[in-house]
mmCIF file of C-alpha atoms in Angstrom:
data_model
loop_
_atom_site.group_PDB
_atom_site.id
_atom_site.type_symbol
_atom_site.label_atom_id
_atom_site.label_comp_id
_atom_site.label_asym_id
_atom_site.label_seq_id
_atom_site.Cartn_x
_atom_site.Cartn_y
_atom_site.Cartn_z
ATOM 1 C CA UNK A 1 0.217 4.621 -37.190
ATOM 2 C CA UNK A 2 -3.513 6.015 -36.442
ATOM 3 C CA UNK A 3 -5.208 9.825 -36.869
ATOM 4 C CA UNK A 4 -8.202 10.928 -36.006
ATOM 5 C CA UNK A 5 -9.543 13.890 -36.693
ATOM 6 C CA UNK A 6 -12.329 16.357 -35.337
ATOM 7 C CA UNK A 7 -12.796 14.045 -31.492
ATOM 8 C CA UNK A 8 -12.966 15.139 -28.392
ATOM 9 C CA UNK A 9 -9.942 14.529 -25.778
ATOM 10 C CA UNK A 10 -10.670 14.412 -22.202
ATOM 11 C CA UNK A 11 -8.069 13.844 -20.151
ATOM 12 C CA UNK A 12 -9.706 12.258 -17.047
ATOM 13 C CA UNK A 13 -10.839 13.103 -13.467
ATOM 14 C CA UNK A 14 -8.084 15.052 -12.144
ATOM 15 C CA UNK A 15 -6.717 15.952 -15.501
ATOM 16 C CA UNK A 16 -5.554 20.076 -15.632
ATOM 17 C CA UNK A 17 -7.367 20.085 -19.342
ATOM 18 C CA UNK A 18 -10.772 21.116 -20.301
ATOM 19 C CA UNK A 19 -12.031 18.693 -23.032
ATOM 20 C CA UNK A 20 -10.543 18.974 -25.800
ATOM 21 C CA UNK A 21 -13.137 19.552 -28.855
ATOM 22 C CA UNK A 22 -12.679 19.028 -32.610
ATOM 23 C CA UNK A 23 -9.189 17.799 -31.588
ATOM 24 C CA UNK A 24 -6.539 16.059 -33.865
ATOM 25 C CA UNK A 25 -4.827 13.209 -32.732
ATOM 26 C CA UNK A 26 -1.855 11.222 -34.541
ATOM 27 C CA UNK A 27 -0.371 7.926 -32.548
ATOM 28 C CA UNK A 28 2.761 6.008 -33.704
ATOM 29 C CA UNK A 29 3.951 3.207 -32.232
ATOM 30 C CA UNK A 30 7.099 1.314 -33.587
ATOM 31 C CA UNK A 31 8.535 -1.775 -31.885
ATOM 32 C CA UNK A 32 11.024 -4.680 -32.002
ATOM 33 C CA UNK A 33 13.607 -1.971 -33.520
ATOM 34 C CA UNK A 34 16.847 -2.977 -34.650
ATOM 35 C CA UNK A 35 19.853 -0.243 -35.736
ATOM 36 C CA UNK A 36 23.280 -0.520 -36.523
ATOM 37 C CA UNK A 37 24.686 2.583 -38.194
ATOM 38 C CA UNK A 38 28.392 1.860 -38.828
ATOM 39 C CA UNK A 39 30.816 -0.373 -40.987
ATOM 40 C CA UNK A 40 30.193 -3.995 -41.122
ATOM 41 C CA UNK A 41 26.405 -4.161 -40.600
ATOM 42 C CA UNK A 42 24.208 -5.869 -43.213
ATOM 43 C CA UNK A 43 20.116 -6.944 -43.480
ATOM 44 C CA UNK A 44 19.781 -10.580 -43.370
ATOM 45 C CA UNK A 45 15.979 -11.632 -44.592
ATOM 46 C CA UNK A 46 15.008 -8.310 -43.594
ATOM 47 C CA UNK A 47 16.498 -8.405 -40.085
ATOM 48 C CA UNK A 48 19.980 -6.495 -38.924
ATOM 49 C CA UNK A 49 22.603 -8.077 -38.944
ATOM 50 C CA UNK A 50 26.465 -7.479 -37.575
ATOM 51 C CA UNK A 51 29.078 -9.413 -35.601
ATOM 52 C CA UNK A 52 29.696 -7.126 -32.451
ATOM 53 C CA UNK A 53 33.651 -8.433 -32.792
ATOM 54 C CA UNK A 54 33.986 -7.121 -36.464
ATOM 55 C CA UNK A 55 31.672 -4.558 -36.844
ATOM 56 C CA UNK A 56 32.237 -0.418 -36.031
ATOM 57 C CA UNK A 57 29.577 1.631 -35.445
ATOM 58 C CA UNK A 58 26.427 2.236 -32.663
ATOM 59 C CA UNK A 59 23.945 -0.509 -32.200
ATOM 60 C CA UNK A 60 20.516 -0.584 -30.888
ATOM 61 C CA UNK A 61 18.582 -3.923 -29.429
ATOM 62 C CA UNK A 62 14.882 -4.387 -28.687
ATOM 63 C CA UNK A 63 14.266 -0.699 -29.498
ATOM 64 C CA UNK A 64 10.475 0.523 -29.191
ATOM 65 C CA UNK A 65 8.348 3.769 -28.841
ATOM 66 C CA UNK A 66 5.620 4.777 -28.741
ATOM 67 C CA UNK A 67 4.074 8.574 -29.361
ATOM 68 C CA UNK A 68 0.727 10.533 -29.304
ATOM 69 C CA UNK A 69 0.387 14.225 -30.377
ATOM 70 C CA UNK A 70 -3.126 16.240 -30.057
ATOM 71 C CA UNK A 71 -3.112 19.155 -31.502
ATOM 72 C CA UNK A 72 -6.395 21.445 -31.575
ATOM 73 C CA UNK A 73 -8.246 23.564 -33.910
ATOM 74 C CA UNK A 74 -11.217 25.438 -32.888
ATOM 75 C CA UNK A 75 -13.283 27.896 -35.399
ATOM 76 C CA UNK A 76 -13.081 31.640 -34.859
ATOM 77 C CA UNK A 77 -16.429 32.400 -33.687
ATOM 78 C CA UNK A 78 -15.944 35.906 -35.641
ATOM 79 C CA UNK A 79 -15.566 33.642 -38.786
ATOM 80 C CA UNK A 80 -18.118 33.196 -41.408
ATOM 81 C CA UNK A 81 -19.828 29.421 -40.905
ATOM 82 C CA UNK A 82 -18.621 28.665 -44.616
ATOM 83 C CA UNK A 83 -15.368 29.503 -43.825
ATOM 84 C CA UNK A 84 -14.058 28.742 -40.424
ATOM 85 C CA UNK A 85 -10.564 29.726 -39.242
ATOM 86 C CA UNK A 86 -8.622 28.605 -36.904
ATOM 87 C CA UNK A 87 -8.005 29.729 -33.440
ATOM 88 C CA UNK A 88 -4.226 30.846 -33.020
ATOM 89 C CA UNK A 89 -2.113 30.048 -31.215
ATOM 90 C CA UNK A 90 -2.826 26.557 -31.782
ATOM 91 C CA UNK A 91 -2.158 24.499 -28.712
ATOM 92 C CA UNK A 92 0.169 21.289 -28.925
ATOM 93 C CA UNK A 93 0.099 18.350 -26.854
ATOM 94 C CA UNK A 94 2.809 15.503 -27.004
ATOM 95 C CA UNK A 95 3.742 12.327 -25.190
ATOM 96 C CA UNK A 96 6.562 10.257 -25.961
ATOM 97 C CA UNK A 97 7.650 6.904 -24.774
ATOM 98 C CA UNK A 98 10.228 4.924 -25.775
ATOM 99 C CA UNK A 99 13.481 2.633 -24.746
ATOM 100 C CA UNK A 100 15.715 -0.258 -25.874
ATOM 101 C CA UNK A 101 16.839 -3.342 -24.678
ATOM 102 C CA UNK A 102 20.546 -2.840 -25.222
ATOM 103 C CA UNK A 103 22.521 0.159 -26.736
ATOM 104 C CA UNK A 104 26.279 -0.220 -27.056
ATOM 105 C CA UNK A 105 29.248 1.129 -29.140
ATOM 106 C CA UNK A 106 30.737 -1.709 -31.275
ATOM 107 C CA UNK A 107 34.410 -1.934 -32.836
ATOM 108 C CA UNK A 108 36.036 -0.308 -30.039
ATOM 109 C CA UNK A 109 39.387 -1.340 -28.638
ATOM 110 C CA UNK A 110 38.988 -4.557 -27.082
ATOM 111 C CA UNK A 111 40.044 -3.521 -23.648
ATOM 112 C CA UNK A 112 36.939 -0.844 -24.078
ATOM 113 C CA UNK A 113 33.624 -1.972 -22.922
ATOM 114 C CA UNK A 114 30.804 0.352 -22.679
ATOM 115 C CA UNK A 115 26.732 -0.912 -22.689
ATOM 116 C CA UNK A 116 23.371 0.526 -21.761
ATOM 117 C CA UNK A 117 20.431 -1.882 -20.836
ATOM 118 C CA UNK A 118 16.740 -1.976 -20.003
ATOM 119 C CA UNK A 119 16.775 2.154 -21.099
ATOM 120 C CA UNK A 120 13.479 3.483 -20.820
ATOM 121 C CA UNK A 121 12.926 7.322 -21.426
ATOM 122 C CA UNK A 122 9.580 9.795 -21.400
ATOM 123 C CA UNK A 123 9.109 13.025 -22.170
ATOM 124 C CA UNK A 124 5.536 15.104 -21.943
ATOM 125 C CA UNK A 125 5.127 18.311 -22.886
ATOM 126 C CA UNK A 126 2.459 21.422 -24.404
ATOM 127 C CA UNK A 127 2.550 24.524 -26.040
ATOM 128 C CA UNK A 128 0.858 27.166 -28.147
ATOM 129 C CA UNK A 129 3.800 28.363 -29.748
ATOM 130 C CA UNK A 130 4.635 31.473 -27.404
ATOM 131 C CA UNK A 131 5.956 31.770 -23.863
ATOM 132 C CA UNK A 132 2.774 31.237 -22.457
ATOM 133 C CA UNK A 133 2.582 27.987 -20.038
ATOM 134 C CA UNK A 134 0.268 25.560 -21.121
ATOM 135 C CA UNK A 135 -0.745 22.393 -18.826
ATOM 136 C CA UNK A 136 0.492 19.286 -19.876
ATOM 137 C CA UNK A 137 -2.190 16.440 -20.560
ATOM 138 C CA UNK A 138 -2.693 13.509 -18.063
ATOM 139 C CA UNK A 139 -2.089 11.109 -21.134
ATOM 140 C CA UNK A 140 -3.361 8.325 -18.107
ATOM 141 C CA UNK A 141 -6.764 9.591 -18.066
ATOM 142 C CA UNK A 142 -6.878 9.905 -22.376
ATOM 143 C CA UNK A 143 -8.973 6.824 -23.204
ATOM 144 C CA UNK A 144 -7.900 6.581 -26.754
ATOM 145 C CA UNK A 145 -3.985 6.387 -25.773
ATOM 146 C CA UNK A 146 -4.953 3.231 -23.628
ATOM 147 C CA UNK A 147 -3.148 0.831 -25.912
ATOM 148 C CA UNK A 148 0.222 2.644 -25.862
ATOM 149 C CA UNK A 149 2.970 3.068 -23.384
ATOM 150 C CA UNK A 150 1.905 6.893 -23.028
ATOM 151 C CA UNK A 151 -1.344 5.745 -20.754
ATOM 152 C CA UNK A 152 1.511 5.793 -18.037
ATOM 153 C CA UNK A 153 2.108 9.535 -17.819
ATOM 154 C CA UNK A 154 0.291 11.816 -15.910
ATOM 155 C CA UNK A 155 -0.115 15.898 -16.324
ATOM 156 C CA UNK A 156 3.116 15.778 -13.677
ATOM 157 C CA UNK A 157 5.737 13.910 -15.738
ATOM 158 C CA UNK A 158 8.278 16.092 -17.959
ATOM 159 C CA UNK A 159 11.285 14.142 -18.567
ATOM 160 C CA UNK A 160 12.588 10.905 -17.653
ATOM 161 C CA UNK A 161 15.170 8.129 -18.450
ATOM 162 C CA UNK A 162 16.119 4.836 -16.741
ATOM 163 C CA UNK A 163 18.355 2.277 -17.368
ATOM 164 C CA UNK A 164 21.294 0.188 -16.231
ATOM 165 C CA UNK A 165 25.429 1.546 -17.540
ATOM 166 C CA UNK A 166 28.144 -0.909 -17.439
ATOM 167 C CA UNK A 167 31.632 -0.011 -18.137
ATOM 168 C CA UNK A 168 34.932 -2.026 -18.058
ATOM 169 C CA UNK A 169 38.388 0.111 -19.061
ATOM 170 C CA UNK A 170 41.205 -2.283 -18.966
ATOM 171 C CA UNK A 171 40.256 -3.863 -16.067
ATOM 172 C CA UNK A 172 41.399 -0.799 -14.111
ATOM 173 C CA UNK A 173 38.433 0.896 -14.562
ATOM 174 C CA UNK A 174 34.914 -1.039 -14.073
ATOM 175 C CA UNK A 175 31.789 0.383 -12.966
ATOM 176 C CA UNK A 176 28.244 -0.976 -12.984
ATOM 177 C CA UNK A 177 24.739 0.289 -11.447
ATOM 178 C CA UNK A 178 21.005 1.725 -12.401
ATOM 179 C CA UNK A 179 20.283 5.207 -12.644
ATOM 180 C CA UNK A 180 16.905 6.667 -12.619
ATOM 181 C CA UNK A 181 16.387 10.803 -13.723
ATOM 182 C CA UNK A 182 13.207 12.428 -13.477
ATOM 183 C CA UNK A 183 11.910 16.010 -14.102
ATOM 184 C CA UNK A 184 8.164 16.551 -12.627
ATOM 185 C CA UNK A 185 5.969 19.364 -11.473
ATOM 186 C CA UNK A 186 3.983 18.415 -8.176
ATOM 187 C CA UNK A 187 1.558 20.539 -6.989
ATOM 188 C CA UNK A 188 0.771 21.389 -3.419
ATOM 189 C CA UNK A 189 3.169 19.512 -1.940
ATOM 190 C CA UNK A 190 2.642 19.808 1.966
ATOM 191 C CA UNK A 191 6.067 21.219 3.272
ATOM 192 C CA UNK A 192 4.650 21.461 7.252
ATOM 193 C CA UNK A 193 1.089 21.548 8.760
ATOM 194 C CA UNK A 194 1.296 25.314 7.927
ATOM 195 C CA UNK A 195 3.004 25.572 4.338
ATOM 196 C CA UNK A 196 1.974 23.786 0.782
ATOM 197 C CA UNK A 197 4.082 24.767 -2.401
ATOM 198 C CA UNK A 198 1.139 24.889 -4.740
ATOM 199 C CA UNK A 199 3.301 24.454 -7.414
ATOM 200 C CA UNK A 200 6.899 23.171 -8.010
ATOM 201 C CA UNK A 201 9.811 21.633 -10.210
ATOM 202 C CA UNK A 202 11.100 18.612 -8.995
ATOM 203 C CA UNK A 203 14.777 16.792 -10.137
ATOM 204 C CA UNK A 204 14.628 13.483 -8.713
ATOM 205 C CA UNK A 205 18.010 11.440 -9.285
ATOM 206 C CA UNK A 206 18.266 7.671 -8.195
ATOM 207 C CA UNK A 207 21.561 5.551 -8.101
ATOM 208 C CA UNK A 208 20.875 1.751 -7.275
ATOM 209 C CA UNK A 209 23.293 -1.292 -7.104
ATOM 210 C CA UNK A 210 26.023 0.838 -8.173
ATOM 211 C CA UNK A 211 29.303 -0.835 -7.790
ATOM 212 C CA UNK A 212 32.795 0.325 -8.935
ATOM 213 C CA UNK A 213 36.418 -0.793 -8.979
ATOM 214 C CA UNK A 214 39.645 1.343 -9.811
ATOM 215 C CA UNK A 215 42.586 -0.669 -9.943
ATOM 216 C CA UNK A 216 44.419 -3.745 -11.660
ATOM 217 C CA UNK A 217 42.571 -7.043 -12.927
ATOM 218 C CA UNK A 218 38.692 -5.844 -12.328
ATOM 219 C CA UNK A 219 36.021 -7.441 -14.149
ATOM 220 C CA UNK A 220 32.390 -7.009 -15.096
ATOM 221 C CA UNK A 221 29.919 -10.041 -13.944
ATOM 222 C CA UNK A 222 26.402 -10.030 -15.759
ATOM 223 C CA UNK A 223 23.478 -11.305 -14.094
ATOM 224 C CA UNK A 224 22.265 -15.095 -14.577
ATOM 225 C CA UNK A 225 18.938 -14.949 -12.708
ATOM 226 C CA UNK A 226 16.322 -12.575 -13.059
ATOM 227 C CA UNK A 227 16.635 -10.929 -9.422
ATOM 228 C CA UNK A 228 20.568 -10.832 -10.308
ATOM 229 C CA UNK A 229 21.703 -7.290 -11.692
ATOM 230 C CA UNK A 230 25.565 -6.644 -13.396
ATOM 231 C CA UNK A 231 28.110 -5.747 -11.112
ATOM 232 C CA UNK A 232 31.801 -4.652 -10.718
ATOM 233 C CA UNK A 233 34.231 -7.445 -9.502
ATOM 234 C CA UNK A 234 37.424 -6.765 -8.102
ATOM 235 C CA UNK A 235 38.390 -10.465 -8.349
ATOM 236 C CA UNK A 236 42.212 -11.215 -6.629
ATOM 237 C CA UNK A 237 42.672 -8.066 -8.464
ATOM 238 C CA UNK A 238 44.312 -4.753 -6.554
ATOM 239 C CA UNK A 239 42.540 -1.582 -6.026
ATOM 240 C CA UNK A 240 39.878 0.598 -4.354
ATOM 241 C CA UNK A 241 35.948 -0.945 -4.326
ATOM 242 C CA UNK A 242 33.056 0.410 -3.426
ATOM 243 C CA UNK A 243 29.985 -2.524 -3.782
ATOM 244 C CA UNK A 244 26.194 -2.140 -2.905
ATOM 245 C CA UNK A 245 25.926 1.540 -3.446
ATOM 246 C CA UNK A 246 22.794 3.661 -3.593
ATOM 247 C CA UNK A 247 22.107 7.178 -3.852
ATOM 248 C CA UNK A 248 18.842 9.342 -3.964
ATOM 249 C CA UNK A 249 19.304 13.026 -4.733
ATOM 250 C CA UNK A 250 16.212 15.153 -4.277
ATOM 251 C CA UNK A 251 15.801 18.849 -5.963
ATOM 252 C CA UNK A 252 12.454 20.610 -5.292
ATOM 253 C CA UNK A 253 11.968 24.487 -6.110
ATOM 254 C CA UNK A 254 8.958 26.893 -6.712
ATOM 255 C CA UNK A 255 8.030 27.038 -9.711
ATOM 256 C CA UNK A 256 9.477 29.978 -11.481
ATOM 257 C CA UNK A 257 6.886 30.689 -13.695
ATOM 258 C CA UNK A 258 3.648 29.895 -12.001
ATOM 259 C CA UNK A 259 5.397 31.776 -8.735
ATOM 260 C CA UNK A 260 7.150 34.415 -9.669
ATOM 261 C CA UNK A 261 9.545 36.182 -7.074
ATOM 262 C CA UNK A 262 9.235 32.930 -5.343
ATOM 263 C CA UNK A 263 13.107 31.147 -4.688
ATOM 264 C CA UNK A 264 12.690 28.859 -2.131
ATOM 265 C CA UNK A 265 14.281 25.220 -2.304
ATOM 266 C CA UNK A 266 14.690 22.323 -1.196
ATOM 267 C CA UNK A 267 17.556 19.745 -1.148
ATOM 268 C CA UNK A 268 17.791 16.254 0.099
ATOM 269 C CA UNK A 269 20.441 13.603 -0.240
ATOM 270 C CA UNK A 270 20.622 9.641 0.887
ATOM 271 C CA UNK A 271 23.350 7.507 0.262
ATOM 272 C CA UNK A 272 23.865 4.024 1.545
ATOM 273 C CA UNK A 273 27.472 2.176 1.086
ATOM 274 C CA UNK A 274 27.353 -1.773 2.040
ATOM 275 C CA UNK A 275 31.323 -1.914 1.650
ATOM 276 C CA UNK A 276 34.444 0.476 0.080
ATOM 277 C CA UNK A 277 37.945 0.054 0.938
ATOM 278 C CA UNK A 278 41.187 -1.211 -0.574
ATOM 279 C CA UNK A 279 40.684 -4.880 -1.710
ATOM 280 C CA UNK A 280 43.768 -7.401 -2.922
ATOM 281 C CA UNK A 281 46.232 -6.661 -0.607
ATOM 282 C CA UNK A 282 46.424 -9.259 1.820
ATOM 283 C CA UNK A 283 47.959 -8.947 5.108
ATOM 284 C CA UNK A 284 50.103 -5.891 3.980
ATOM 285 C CA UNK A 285 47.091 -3.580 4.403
ATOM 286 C CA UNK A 286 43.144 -3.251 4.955
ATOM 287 C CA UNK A 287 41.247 -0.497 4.943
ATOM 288 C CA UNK A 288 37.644 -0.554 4.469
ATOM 289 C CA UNK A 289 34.336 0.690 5.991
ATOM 290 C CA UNK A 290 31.085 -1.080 5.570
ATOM 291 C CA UNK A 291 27.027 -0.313 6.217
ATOM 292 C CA UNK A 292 27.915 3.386 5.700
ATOM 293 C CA UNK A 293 24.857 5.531 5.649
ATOM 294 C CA UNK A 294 25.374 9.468 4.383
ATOM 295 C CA UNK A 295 21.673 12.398 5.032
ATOM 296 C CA UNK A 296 21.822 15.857 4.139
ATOM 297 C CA UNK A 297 18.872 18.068 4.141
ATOM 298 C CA UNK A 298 18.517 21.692 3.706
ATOM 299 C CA UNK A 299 16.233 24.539 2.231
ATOM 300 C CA UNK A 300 16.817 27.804 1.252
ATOM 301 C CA UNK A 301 15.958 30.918 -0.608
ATOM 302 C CA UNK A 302 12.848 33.200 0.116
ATOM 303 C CA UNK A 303 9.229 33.248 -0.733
ATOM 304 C CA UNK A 304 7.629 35.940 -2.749
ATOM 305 C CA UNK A 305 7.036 38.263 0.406
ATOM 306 C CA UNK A 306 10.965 38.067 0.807
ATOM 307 C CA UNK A 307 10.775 35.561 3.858
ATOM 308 C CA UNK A 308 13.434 33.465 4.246
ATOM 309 C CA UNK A 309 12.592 29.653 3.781
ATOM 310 C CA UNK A 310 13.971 27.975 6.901
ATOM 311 C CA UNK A 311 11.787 25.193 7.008
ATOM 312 C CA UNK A 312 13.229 21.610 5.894
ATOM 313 C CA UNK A 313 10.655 19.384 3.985
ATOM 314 C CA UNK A 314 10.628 15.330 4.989
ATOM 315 C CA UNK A 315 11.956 13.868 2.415
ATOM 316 C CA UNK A 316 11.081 10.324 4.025
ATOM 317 C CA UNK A 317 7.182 11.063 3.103
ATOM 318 C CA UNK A 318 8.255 12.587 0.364
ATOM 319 C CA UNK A 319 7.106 14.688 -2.698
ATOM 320 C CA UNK A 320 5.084 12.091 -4.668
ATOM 321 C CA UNK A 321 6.440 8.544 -5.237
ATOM 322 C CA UNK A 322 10.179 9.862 -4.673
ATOM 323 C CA UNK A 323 11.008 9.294 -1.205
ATOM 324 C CA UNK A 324 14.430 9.295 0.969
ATOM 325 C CA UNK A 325 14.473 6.874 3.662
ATOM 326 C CA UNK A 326 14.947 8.490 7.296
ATOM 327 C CA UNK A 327 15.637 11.850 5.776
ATOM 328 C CA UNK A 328 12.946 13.538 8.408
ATOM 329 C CA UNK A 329 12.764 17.578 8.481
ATOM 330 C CA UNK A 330 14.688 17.154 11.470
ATOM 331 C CA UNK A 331 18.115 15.583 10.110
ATOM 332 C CA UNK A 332 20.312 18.421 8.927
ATOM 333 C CA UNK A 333 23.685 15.644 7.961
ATOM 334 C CA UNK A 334 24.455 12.897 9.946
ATOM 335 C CA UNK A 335 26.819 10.153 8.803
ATOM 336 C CA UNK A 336 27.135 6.168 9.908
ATOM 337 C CA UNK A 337 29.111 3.298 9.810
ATOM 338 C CA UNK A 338 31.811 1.079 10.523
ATOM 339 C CA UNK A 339 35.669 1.198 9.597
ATOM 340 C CA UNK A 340 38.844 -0.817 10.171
ATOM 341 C CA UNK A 341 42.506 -0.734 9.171
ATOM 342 C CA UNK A 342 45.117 -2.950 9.687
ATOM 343 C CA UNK A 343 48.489 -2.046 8.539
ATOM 344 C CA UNK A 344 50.943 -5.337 8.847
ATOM 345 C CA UNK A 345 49.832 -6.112 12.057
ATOM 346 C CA UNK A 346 51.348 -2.952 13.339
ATOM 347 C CA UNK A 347 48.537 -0.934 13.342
ATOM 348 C CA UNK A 348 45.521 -2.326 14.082
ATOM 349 C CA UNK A 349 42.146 -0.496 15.023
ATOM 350 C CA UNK A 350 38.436 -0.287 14.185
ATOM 351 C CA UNK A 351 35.352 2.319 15.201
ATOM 352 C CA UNK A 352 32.071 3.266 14.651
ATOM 353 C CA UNK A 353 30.097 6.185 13.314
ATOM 354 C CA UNK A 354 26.949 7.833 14.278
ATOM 355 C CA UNK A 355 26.420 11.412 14.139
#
């Protein structure tokens, strides 16, 4: 825990803020966090302790974060020099980062298996108090942040969280993957040679190694190495699986408040499949499609002069670091892959897809 009072906070070459002056900054950083809050936990020498078989309640592993808030108070120049008064409304500046290394349920029925790992979550944001927009900081240009997690964010960053969800009902239910969600504003992203959005909201949504079995006798398998990641095994189990998945799920619209009147929108989608089908079967029946590929792209809604927005924004360059791979401006859906089925023997046939 640090404060400083009465410095000046510049937020780097690029940064939307004028330097800050006679600012107030508070940072907090708290790691190595350790919660239970249920029945059965206790402290052991001043560590938590519970045993995740016996215990109910919510527990948190390897928990950190860290936060910075500037807050600034300049004199009224109408004031009297002996008695200075501050400027309202008072502008507020926060960055918050934080995450865990595993966050779980404990004491549930044993057949009930629910974890979170590697969660990482951000969130930047400013304000004077009323509903006037005020730029967020580029926390990465804010030299005295440059020891905490925070140095990370930009002006662009809003919200974020990360993390990998494993789930195992029964056995009949087991799913397993990494999500990423992020909330930005980029500016003047380049839609063609002829448009830029000068300003826009972004809701970026990544999927990856997402596997998931519904069924009978479906397990979870945790990674051994490091490059290994959990996963959803159907096992000689019987059921529907779909393994290797990965989705990217792209949202961009004008800003509402820096544009207003302005509705356009943008909308991309990429999904990649290595293998789904029916699994444990046998010879009775097999259905299953592999290397499936899935693009949709579209925009829509109307500028401030009214004009339609017809023109499709290449999601494969992208808008920032988020990028869909061969989603071009020219791909409106188009679907790919391979399928077979074999029914006994009796039925027997296989194809592939490209549109």
């Amino acid at each position: 825990l640090e404060s400083f009072a009465g410095i000046d906070i510049d937020d780097g070459i690029g940064g939307p803020q004028a330097a800050i002056l006679n600012a107030n900054l508070l940072k907090i950083s708290v790691s190595d966090v350790e919660i239970f809050a249920g029945v059965g936990g206790s402290l052991v020498a001043g560590e938590v302790d519970f045993d995740p078989l016996t215990a109910t309640g919510f527990g948190i592993t390897g928990g950190f974060v860290d936060i910075a808030i500037v807050t600034d108070s300049l004199p009224d120049p109408l004031a009297g020099p002996t008695d200075p008064v501050p400027v309202t409304p008072q502008r507020t500046f926060m960055g918050v980062v934080g995450g865990a290394e595993i966050v779980a349920p404990y004491g549930l029925p044993t057949d009930l298996n629910i974890a979170a790992y590697d969660l990482l979550f951000s969130m930047n944001s400013a304000s004077d108090g009323t509903v006037t927009p005020v730029d967020r900081l580029n926390w990465a240009g804010v030299a005295q942040v440059d020891d905490l997690l925070i140095s990370e964010l930009t002006d662009e960053n809003e919200l974020a969280v990360s993390g990998t969800l494993t789930a195992n009902i029964a056995g009949f239910i087991v799913l397993a993957g990494t999500f990423d969600l992020a909330v930005t504003s980029p500016t003047n992203v380049a839609i063609d040679a002829n448009t830029t959005l000068t300003d826009g909201k972004l809701l970026a949504l990544s999927l990856t190694d997402v596997s998931l079995f519904v069924g009978s006798g479906g397990s979870l398998v945790a990674p051994v190495e490091a490059t290994d990641v959990w996963a959803a095994d159907p096992g000689d189990g019987v059921g529907f699986f779909v393994g290797g998945a990965n989705l990217k799920l792209g949202i961009l619209k004008a800003d509402p408040v820096a544009l207003p009147g302005d509705t356009r929108s943008w909308t991309g989608l990429g999904i990649t499949i290595d293998t789904v089908g029916l699994v444990g079967l046998g010879d009775i029946l097999t259905l299953n499609a592999t290397n499936v590929g899935v693009l949709f792209n579209s925009a829509g809604g109307t500028d401030a002069l009214l004009a339609d927005n017809t023109t499709k924004l290449d999601w494969e360059t992208g808008v920032g670091t988020f990028m869909i791979d061969g989603l071009t401006r020219d791909v409106d859906v188009q679907a790919s892959g391979s399928a077979e089925i074999n029914i006994s023997g009796f039925i027997v046939g296989s194809c592939l897809l490209y549109t």
